[in-house]
PDB file of C-alpha atoms in Angstrom:
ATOM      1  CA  UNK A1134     148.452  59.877 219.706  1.00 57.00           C
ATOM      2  CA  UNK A1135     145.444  62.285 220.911  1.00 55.00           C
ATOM      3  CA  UNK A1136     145.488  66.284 220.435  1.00 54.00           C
ATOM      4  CA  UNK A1137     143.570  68.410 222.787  1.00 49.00           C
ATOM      5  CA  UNK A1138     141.468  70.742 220.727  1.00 43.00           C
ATOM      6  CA  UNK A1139     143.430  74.526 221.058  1.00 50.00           C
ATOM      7  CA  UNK A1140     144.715  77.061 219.536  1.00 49.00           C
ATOM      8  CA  UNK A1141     148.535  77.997 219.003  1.00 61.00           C
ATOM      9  CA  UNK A1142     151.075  75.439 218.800  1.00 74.00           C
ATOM     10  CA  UNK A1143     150.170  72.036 218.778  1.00 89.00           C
ATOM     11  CA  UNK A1144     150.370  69.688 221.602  1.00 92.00           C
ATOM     12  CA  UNK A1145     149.674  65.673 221.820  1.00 93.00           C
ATOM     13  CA  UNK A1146     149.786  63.477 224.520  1.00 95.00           C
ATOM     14  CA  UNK A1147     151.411  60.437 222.962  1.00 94.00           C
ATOM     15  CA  UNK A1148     151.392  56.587 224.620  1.00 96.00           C
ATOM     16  CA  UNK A1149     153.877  54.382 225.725  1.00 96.00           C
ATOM     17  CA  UNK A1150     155.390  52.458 222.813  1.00 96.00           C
ATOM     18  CA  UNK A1151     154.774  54.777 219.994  1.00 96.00           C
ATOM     19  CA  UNK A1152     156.516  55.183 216.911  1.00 96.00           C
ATOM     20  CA  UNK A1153     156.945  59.217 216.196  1.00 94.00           C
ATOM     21  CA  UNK A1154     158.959  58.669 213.502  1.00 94.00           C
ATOM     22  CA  UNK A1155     161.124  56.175 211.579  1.00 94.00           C
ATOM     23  CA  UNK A1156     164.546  55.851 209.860  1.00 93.00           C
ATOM     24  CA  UNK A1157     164.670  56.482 206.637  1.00 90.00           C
ATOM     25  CA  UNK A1158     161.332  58.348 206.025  1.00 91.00           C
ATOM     26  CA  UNK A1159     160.582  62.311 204.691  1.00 89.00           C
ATOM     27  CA  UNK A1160     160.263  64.690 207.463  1.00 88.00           C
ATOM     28  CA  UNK A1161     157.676  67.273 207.584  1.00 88.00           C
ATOM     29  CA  UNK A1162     157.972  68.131 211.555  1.00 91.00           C
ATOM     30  CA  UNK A1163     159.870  67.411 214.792  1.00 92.00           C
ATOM     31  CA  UNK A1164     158.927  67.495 218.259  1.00 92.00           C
ATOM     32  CA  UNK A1165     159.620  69.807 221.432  1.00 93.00           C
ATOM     33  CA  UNK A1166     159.689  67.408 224.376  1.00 94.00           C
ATOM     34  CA  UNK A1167     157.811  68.648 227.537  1.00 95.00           C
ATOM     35  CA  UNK A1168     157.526  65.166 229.642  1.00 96.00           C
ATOM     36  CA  UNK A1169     157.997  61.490 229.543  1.00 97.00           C
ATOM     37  CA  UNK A1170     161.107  59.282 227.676  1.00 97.00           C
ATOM     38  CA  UNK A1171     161.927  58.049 224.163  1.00 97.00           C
ATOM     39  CA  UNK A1172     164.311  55.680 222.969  1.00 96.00           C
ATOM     40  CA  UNK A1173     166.199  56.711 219.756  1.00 94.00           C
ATOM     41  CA  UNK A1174     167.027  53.389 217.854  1.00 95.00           C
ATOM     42  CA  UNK A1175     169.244  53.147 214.689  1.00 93.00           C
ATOM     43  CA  UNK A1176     168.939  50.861 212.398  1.00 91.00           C
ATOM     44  CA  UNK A1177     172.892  49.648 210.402  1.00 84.00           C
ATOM     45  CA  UNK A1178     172.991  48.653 206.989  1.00 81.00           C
ATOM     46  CA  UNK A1179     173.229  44.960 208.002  1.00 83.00           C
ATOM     47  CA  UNK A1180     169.758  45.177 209.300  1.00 84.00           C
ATOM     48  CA  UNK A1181     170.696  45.252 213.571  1.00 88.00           C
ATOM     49  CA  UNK A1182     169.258  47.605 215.705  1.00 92.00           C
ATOM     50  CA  UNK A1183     171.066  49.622 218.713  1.00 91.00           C
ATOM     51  CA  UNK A1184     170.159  51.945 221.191  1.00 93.00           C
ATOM     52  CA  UNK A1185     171.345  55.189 220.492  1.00 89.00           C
ATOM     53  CA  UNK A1186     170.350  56.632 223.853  1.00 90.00           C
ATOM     54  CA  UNK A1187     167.157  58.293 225.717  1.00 94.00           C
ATOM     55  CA  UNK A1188     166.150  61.562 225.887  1.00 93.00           C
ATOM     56  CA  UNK A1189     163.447  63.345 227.700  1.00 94.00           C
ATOM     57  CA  UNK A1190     162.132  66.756 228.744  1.00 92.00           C
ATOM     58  CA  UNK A1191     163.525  69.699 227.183  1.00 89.00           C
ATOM     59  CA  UNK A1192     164.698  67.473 224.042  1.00 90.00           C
ATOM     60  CA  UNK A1193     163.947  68.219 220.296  1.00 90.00           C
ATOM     61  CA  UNK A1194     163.702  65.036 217.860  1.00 93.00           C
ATOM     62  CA  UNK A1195     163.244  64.691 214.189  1.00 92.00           C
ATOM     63  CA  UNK A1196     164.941  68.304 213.590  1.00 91.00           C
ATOM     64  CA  UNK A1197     167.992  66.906 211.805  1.00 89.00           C
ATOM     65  CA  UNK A1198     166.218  66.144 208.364  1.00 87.00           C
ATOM     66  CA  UNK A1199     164.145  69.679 209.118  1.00 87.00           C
ATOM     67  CA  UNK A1200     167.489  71.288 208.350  1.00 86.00           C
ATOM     68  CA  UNK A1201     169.056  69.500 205.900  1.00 84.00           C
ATOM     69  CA  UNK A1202     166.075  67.923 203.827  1.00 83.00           C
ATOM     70  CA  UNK A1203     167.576  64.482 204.645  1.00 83.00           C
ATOM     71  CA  UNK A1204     166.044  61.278 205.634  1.00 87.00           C
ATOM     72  CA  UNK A1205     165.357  60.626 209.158  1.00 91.00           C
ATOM     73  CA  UNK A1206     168.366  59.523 210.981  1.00 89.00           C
ATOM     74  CA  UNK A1207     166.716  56.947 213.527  1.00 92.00           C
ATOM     75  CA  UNK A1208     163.658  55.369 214.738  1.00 95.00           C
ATOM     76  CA  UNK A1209     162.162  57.443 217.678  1.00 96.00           C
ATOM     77  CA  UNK A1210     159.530  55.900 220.204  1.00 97.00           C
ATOM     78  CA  UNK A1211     158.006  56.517 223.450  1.00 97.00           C
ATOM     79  CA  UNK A1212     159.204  54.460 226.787  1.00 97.00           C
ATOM     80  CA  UNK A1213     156.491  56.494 228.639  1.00 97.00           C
ATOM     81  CA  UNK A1214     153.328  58.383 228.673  1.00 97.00           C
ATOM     82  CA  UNK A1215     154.714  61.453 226.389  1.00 97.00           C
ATOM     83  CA  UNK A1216     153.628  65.265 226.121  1.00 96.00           C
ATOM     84  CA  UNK A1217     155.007  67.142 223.200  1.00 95.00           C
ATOM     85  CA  UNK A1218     154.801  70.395 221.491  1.00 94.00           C
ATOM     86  CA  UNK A1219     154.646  70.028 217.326  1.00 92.00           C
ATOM     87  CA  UNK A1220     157.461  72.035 215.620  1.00 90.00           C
ATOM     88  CA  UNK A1221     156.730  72.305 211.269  1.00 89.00           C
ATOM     89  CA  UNK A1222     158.931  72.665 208.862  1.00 87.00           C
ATOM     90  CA  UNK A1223     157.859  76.394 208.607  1.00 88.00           C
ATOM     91  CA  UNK A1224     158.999  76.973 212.097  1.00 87.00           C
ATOM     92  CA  UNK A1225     162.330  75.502 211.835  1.00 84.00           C
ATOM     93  CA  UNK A1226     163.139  77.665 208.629  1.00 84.00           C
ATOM     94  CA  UNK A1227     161.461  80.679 210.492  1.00 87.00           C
ATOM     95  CA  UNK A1228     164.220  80.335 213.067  1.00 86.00           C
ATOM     96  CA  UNK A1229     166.947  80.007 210.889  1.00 85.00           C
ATOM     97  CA  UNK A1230     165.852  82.978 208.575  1.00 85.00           C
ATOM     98  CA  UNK A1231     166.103  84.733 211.432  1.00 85.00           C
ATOM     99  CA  UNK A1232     169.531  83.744 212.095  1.00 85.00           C
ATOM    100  CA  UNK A1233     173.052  84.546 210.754  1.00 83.00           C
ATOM    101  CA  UNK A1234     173.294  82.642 207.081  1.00 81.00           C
ATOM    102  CA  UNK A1235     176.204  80.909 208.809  1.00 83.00           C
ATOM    103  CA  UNK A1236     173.829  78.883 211.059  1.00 84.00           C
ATOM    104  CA  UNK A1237     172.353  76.844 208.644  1.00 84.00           C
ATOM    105  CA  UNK A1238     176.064  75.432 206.979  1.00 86.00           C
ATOM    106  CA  UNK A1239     177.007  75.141 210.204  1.00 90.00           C
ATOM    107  CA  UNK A1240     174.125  72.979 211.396  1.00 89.00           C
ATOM    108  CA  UNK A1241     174.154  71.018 208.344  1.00 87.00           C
ATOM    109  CA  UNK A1242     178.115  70.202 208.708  1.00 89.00           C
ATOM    110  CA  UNK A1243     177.117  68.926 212.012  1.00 90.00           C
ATOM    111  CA  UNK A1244     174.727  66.941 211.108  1.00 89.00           C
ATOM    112  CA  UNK A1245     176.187  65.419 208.129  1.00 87.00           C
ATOM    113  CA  UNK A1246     179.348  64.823 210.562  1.00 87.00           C
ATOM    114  CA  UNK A1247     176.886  62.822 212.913  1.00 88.00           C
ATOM    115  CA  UNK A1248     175.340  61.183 209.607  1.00 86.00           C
ATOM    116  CA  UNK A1249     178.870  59.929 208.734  1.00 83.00           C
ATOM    117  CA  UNK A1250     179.247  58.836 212.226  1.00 82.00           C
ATOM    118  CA  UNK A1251     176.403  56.434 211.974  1.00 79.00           C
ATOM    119  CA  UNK A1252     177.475  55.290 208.834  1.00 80.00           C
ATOM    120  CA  UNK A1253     174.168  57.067 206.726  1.00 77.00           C
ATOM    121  CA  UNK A1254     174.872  58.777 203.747  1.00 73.00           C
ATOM    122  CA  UNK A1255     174.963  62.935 204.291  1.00 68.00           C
ATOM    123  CA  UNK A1256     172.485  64.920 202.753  1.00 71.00           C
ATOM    124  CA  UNK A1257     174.997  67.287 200.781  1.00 65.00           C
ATOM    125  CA  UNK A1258     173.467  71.377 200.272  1.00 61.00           C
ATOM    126  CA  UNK A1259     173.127  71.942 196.711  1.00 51.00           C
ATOM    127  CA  UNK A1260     173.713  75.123 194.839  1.00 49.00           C
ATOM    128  CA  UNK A1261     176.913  77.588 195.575  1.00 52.00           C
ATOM    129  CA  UNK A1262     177.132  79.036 198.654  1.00 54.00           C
ATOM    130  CA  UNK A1263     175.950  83.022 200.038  1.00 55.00           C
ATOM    131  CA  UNK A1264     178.442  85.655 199.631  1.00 53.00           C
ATOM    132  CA  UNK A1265     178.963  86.380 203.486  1.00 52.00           C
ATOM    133  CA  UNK A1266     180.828  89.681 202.687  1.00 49.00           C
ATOM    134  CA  UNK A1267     177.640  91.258 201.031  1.00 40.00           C
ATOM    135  CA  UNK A1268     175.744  90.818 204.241  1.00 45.00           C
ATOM    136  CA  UNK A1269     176.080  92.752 207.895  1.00 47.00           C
ATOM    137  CA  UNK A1270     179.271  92.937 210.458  1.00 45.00           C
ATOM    138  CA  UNK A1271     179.136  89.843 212.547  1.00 45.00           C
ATOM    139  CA  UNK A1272     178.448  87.812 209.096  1.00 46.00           C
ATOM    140  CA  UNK A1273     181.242  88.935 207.354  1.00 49.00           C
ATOM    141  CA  UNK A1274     184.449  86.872 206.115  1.00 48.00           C
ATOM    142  CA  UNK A1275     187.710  87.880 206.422  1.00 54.00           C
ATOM    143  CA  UNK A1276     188.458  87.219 202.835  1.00 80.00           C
ATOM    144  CA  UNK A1277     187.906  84.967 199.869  1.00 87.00           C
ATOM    145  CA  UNK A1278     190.598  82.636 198.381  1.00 91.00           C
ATOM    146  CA  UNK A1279     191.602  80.790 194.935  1.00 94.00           C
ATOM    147  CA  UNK A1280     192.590  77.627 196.248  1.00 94.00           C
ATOM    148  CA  UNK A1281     194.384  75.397 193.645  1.00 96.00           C
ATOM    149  CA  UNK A1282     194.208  71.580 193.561  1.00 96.00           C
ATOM    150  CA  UNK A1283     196.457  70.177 196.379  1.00 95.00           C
ATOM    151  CA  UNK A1284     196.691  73.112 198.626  1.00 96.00           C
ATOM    152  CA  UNK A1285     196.517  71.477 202.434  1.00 95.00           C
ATOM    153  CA  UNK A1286     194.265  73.790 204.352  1.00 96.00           C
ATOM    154  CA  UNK A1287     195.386  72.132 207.768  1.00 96.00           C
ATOM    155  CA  UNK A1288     196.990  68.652 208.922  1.00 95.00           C
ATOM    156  CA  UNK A1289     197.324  66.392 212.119  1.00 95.00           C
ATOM    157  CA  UNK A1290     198.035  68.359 215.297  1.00 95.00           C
ATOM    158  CA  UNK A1291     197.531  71.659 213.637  1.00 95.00           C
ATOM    159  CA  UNK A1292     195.646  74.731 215.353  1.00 94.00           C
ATOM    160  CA  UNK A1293     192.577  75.140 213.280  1.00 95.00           C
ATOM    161  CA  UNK A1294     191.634  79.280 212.998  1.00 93.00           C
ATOM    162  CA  UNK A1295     189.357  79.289 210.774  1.00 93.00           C
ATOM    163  CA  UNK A1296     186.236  78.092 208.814  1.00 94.00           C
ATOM    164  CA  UNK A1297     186.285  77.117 205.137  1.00 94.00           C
ATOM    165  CA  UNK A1298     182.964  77.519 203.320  1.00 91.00           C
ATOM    166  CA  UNK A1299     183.159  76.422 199.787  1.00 92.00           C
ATOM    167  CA  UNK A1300     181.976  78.472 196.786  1.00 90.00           C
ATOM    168  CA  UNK A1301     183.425  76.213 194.171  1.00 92.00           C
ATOM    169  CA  UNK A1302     185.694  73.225 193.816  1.00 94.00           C
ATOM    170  CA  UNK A1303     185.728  69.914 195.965  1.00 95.00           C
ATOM    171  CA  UNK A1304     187.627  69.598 198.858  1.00 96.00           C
ATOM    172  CA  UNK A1305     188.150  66.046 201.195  1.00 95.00           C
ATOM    173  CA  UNK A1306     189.267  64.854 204.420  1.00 94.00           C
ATOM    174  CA  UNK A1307     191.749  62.381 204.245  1.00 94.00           C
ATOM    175  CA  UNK A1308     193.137  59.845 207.631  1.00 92.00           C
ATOM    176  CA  UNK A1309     196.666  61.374 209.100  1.00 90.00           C
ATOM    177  CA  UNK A1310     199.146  62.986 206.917  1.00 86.00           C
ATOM    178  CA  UNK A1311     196.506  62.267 203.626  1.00 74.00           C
ATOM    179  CA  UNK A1312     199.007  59.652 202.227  1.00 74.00           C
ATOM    180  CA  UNK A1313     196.991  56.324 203.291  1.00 73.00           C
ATOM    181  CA  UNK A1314     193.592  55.227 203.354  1.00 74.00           C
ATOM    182  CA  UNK A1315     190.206  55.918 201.563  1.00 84.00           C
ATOM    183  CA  UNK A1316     188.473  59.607 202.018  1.00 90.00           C
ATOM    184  CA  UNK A1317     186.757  60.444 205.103  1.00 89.00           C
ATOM    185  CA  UNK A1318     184.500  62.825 203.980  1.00 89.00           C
ATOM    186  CA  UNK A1319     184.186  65.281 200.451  1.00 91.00           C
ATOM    187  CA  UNK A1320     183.036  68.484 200.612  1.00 91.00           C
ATOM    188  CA  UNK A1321     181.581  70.579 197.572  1.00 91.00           C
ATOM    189  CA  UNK A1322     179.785  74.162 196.997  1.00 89.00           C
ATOM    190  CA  UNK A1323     177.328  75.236 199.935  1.00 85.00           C
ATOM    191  CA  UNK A1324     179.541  72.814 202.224  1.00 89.00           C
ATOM    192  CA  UNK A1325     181.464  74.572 205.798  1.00 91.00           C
ATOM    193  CA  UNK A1326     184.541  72.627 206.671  1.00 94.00           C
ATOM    194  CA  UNK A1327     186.839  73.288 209.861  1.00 95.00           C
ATOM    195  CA  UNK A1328     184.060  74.180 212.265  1.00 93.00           C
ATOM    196  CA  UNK A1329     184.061  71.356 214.748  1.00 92.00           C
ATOM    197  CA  UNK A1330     187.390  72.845 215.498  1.00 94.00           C
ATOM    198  CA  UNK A1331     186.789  76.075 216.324  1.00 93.00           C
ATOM    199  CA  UNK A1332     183.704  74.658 218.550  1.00 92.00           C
ATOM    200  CA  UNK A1333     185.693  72.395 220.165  1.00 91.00           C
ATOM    201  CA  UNK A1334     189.597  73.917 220.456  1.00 90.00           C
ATOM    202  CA  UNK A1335     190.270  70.072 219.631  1.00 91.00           C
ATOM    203  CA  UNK A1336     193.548  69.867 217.026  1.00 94.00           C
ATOM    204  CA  UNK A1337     192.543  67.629 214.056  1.00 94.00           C
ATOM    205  CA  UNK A1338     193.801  63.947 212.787  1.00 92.00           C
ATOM    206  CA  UNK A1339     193.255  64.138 209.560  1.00 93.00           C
ATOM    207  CA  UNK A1340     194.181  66.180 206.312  1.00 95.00           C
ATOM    208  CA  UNK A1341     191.956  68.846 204.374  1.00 96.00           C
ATOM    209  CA  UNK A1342     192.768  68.824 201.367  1.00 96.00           C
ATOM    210  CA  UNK A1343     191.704  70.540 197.777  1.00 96.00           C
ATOM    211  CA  UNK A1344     191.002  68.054 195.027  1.00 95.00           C
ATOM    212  CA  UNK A1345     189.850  70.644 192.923  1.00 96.00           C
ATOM    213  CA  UNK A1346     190.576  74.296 192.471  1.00 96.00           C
ATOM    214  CA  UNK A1347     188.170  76.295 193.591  1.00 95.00           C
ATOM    215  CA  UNK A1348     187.180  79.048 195.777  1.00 94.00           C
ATOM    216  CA  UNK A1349     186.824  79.513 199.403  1.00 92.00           C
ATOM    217  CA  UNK A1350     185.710  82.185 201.531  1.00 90.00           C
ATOM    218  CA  UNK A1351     187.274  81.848 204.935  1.00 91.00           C
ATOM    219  CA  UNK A1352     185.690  82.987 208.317  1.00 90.00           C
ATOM    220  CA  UNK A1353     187.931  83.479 211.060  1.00 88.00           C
ATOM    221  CA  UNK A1354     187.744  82.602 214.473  1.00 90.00           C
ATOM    222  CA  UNK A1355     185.625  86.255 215.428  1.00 88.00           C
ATOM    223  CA  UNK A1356     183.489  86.348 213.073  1.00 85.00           C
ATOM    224  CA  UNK A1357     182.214  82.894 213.454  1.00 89.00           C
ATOM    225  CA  UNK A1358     181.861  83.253 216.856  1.00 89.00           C
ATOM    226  CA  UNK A1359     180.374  86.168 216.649  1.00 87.00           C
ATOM    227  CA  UNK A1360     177.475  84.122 214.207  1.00 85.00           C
ATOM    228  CA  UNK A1361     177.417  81.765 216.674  1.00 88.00           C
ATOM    229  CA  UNK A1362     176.265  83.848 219.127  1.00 90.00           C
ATOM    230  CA  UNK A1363     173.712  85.791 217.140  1.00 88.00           C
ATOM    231  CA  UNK A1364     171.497  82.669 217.151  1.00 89.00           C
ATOM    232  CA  UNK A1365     168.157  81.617 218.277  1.00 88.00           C
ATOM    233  CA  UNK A1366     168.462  80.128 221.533  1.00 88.00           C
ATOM    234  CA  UNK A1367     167.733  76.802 220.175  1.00 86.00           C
ATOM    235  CA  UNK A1368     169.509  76.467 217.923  1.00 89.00           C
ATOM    236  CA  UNK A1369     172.587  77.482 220.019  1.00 90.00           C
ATOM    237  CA  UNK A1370     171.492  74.247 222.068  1.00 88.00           C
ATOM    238  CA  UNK A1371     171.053  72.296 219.072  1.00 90.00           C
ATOM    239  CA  UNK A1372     174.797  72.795 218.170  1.00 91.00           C
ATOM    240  CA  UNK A1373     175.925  71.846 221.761  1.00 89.00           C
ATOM    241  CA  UNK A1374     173.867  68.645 221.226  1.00 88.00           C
ATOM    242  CA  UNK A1375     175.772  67.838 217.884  1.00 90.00           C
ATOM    243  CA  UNK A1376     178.989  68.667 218.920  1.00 91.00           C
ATOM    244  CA  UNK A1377     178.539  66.364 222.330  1.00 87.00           C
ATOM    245  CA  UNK A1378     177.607  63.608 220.048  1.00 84.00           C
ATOM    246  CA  UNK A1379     180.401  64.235 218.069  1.00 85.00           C
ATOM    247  CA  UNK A1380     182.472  64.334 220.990  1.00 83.00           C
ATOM    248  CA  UNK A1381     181.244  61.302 222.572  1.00 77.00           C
ATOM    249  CA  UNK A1382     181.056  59.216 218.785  1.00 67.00           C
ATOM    250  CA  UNK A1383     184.727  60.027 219.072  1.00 65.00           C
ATOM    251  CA  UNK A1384     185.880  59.386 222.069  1.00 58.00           C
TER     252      UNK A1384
END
């Protein structure tokens, strides 16, 4: 990996078969893609190895454990001759101070949701959540909610019009009606639940349900759409990435 000696943001010119960045490892940076291909390889508990895909110009990699403080997802390296742009830690949380406080849960749902996916353990936020209705218009919730243990937020087949963010209490996603099968996913303080939904207009197949009592504030359809949109540019992009590999992981 060589660096040309200049000022401002960091660039390398990086060789073919180069390992930026391993599974499993701390992650102080990612990297802003400008030309050339990488293969993103993932590594499954039972030690094979598949080919998650290939990306190329325009791509970011490595920002996933950026935002939630996780482990790296995958293995990236270079098919090609690559150039890249360095993006630091400080950057990434630069862009998301500047952004609604609803675009980092919402980010971090994602990307636990792909974590899941892939079979990798989520990084779960720590610490209670912000109190959206102290902050400006197109942050605000549309109210905040004592939920008591067993109360079904939504079910199979059910339009989905709102976001759940969690100030206290547990909540899980269960398979169908939430009568068989082992728990999907559990959610706890700091954790946004329903949002794939309201990205998508897809109708759910499982069951949200409280396991605790709790509190939740809820953010209707407006006002997260309305955070949505006062995002960075790419971040914006990042969240079509997720949700397309989501979408595809699904399908």
């Amino acid at each position: 990996m060589t660096q040309p000696a200049a000022s401002g943001p960091k660039r390398y010119a990086i060789g073919p078969g180069t390992v930026m960045m391993r599974q499993g490892e701390h992650a102080d940076r990612a990297w802003l893609i400008e030309s050339g291909e990488l293969e993103v390889l993932l590594t499954a508990p039972d030690g094979g190895t598949r080919r998650l895909g290939v990306v190329g110009k325009g791509a970011v990699v490595g920002e996933m454990a950026l935002i939630d403080d996780g482990e790296r997802s995958a293995t990236v390296r270079s098919l090609t001759e690559v150039a890249c742009v360095e993006v630091t830690r400080e950057a990434f949380r630069g862009l998301l101070k500047r952004s609604p406080p609803l675009a980092s849960y919402l980010l971090q749902s994602l990307i636990s949701a792909i974590r899941r996916g892939y079979g990798l353990p989520p990084t779960e936020r720590v610490g209670n959540a912000v109190d959206f209705r102290s902050t400006t218009s197109f942050q605000k919730v549309v109210d905040r909610r004592m939920i008591r243990e067993g109360h079904v937020f939504f079910g199979p087949n059910e339009p989905v019009n709102a976001a759940y963010l969690i100030q206290s209490g547990r909540v899980v996603l269960r398979p169908g009606r939430g009568t068989l099968g082992e728990d999907i996913a559990s959610f706890g303080p700091g954790s946004l639940f329903g949002e794939i939904y309201l990205l998508t207009g897809g109708l759910p197949d499982v069951t949200a349900v409280a396991v605790t009592g709790g509190i939740c504030e809820v953010i209707d359809r407006r006002s997260f759409d309305d955070a949505v949109m006062a995002m960075p540019p790419i971040l914006k992009s990042l969240t079509r990435i997720y949700i397309s590999q989501l979408m595809k992981k699904a399908g």
